[in-house]
Short mmCIF file of C-alpha atoms in Angstrom, two decimals:
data_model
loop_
_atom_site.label_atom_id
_atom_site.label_comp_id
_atom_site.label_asym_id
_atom_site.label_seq_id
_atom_site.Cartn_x
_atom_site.Cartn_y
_atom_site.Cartn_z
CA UNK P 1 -15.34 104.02 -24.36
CA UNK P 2 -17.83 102.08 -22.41
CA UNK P 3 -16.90 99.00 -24.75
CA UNK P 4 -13.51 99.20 -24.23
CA UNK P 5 -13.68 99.59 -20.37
CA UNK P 6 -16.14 96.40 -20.10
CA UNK P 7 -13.40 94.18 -22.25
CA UNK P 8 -11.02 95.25 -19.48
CA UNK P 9 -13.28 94.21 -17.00
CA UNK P 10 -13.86 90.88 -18.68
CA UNK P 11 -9.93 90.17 -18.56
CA UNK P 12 -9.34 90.70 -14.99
CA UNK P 13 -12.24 88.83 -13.69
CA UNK P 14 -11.06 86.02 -11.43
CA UNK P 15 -12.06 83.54 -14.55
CA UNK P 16 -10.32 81.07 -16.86
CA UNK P 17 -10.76 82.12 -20.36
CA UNK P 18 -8.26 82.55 -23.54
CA UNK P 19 -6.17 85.59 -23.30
CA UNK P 20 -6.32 87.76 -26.27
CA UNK P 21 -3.23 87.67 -28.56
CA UNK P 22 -4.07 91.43 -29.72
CA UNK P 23 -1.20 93.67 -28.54
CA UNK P 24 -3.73 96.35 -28.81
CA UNK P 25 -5.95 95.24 -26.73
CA UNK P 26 -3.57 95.03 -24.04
CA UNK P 27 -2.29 98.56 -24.61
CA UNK P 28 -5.91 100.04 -24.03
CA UNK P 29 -6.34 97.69 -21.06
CA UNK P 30 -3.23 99.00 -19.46
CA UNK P 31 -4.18 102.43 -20.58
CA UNK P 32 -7.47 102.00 -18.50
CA UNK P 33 -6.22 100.24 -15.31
CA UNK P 34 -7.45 102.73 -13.09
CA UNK P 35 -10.53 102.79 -14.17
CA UNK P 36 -10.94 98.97 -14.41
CA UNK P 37 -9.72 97.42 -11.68
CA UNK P 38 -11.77 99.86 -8.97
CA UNK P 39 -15.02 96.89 -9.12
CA UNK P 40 -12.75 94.31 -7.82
CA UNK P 41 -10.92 95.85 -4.84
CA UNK P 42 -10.34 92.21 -3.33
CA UNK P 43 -8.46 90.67 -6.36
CA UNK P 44 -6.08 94.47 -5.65
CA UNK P 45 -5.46 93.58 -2.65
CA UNK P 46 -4.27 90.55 -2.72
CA UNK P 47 -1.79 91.59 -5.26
CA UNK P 48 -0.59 94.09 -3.38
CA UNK P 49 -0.56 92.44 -0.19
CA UNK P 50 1.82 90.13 -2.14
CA UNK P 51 4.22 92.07 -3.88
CA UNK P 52 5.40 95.40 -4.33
CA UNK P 53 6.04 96.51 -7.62
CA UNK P 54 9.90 96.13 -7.21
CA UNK P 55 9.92 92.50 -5.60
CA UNK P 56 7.34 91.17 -8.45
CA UNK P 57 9.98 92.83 -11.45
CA UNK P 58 12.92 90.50 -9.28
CA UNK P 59 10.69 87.49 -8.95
CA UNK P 60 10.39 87.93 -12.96
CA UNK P 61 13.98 88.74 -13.85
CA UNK P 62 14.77 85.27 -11.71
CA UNK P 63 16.26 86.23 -8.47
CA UNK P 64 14.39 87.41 -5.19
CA UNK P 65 16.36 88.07 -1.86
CA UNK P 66 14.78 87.91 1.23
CA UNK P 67 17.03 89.56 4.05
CA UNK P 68 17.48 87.61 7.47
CA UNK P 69 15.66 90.36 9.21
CA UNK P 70 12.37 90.09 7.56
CA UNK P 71 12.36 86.59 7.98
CA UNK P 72 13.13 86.75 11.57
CA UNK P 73 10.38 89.04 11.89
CA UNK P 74 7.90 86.94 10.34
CA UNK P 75 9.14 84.52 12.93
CA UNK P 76 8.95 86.69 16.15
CA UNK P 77 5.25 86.98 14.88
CA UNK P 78 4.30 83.48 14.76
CA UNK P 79 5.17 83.10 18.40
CA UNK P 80 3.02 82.95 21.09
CA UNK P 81 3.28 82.47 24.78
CA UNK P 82 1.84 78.97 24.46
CA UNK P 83 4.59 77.58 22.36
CA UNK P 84 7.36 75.52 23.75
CA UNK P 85 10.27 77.42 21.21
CA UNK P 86 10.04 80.75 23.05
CA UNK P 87 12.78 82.25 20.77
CA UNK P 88 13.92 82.06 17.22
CA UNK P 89 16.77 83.90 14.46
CA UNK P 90 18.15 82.61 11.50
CA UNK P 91 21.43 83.82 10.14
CA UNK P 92 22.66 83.35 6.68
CA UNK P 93 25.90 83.11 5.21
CA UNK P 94 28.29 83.63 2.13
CA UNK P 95 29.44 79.73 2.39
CA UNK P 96 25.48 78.69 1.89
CA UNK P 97 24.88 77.90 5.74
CA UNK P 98 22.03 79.17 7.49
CA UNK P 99 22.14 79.22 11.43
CA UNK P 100 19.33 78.65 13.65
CA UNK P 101 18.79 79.87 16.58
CA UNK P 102 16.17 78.65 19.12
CA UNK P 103 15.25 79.22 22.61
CA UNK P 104 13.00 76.78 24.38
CA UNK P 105 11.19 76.27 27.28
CA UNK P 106 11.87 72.06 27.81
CA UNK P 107 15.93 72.40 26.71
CA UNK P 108 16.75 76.08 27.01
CA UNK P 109 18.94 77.53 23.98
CA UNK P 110 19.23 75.18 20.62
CA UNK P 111 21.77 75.91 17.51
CA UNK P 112 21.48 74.37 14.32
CA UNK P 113 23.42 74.68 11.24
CA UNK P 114 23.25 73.38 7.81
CA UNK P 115 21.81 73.92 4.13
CA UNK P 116 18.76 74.33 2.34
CA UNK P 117 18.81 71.35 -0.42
CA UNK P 118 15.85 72.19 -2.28
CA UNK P 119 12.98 74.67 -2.16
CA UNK P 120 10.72 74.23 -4.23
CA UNK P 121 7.13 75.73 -5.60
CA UNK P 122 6.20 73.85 -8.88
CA UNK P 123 2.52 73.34 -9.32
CA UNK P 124 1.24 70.81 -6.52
CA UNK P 125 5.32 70.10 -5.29
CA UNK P 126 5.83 72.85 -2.81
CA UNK P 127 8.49 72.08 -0.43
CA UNK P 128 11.78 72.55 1.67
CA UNK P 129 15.02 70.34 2.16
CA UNK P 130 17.11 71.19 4.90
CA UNK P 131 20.34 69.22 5.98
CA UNK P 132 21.99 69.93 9.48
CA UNK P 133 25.60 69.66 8.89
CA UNK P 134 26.38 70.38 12.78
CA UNK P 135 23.83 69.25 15.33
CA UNK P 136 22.32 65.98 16.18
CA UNK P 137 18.72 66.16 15.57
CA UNK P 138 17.75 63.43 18.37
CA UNK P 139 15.95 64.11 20.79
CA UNK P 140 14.07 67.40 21.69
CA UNK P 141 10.24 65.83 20.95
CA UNK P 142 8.62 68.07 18.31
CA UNK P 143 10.67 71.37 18.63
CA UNK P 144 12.10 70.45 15.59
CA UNK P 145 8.57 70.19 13.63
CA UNK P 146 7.86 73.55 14.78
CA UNK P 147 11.32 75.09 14.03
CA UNK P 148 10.98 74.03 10.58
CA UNK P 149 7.88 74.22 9.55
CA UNK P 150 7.38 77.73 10.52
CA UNK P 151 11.06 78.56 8.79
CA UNK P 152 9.44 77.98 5.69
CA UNK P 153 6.60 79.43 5.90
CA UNK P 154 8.80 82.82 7.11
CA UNK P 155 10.68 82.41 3.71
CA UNK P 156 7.88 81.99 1.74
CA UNK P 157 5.66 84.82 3.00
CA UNK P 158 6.99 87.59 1.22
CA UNK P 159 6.97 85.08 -2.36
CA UNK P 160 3.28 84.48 -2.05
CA UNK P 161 1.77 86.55 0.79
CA UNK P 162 0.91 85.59 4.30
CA UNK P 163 0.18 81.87 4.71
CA UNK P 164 -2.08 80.29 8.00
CA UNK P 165 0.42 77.93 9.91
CA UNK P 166 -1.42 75.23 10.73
CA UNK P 167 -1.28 71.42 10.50
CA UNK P 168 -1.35 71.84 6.68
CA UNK P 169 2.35 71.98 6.55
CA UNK P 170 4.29 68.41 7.33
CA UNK P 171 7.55 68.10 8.28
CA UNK P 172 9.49 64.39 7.84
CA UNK P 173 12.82 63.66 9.62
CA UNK P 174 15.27 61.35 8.05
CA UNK P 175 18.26 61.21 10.35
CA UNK P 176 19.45 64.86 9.57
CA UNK P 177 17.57 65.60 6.46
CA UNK P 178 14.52 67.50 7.01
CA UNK P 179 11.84 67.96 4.14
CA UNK P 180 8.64 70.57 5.08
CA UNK P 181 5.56 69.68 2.84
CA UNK P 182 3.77 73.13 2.55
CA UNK P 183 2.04 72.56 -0.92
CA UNK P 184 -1.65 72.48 1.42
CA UNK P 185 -0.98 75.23 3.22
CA UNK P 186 -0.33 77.40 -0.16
CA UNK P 187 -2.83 75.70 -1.61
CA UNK P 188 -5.36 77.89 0.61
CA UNK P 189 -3.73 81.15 0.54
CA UNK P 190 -5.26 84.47 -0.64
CA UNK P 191 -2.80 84.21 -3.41
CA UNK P 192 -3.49 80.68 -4.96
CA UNK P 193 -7.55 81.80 -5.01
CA UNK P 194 -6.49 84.84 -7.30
CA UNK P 195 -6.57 84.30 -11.03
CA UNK P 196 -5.82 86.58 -13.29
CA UNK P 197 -7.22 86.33 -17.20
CA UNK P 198 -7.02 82.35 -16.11
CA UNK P 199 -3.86 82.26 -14.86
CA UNK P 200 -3.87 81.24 -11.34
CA UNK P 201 -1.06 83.42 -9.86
CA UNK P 202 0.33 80.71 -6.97
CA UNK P 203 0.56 78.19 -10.04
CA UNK P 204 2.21 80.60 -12.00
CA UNK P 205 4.82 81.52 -9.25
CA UNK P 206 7.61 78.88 -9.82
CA UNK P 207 10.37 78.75 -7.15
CA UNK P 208 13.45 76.39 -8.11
CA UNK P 209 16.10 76.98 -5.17
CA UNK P 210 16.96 79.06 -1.95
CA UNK P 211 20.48 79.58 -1.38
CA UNK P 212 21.49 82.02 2.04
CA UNK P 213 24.45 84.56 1.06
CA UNK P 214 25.60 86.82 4.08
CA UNK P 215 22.66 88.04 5.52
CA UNK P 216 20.22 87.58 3.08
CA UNK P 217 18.30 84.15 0.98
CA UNK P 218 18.70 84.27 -2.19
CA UNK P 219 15.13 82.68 -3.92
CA UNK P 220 15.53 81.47 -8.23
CA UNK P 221 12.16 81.92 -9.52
CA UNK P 222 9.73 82.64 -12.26
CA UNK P 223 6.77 84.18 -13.31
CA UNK P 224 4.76 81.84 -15.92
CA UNK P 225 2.23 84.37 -17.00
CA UNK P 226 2.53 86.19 -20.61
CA UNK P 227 4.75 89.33 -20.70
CA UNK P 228 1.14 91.29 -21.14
CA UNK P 229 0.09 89.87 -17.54
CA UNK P 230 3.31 90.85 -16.45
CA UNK P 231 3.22 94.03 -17.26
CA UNK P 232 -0.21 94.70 -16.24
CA UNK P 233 0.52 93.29 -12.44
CA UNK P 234 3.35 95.85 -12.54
CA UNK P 235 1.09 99.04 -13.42
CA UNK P 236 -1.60 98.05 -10.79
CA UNK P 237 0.97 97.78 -8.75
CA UNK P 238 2.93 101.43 -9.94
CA UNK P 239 -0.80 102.86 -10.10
CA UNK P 240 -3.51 102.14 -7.74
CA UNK P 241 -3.76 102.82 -3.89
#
């Protein structure tokens, strides 16, 4: 028993090593989750901080929705009485739009709407495109670097967990094309220092499009981890407090 309990323990130590092909050694290691992940409490957390067990099975099957009002929560939190944009909401809709809504201290109430081009998490190219189809983006100083950058990290936070905003995440303005670099922000989150049998789980997290539906973003992504990995995120997350 005390064999089989350390080999768990060897597999979900944050290290890179070769994942065993035996199916039967992944069927005691899930068998003894409990039991083996209680020594590293941090690496749980994380997880769970993350995902909940349903989110992580719809970021594997491919399709994770994220409604409006979680992301304008995530927003409300982010602002502080220091910041110029006093105010912000985002509405989505069925025609692929999203709305945003801004009120500011320098030039009061700002609307903005248009699409989301890309989003994308692939390895070391994490980023947003956003095109304003009604609005002329001249003007207004650097409102509009703080509008978007802190959109995206609102939509990401309940992919990979709670990001810092800070200066890590870039915003570039081409006429009314906006694209947010936020690969160095995600690059220090809790989640991208969390491996799992190897696997480093922000590098295994794939994200390949964002398109808003009424009232909700729809996210396309992936899970590049073996189906035993898989599996054994899901019972840690089914099984321990």
């Amino acid at each position: 028993m005390m064999k089989r309990i350390m080999a768990g323990m060897m597999a979900i130590m944050v290290l890179s090593f070769t994942v065993p092909a035996s199916a039967a050694y992944w069927d005691e290691l899930q068998q003894d989750v409990g039991t083996v992940v209680a020594p590293y409490e941090p690496y749980v957390s994380v997880v769970k901080n993350t995902w909940d067990s349903q989110s992580l099975e719809h970021i594997i099957q491919g399709k994770f929705d994220v409604p409006d009002d979680v992301i304008n929560t995530i927003l409300s939190q982010e602002i502080s009485d220091s910041d110029t944009v006093k105010e912000i909401h985002v509405i989505s809709h069925a025609n692929g739009r999203l709305d945003i809504h801004a009120e500011t201290a320098a030039y009061g109430g700002i609307d903005i709407s248009g699409t989301i081009d890309s989003f994308i998490h692939d390895g070391d190219l994490s980023y947003m495109i956003y095109t304003v189809k009604e609005k002329d983006l001249a003007g207004h100083g650097g409102i509009k670097g703080w509008i978007f950058s802190h959109l995206s990290v609102a939509m990401l936070a309940k992919l990979v967990g709670p990001i810092s905003f800070n200066d890590d995440v870039t915003t570039k303005i081409q006429g009314n094309t906006i694209k947010v670099d936020y690969s160095q922000a995600l690059k220090k989150s809790a989640l991208a220092q969390t491996a799992i049998a190897g696997y480093n789980l922000a590098d295994a997290l794939q994200i390949e499009g964002a398109v808003p539906h009424e009232g909700y973003v729809e996210f396309q992504t992936s899970l590049q981890v073996p189906v035993e990995i898989q599996n054994l995120l899901l019972r840690i997350l089914n099984t321990t407090k």
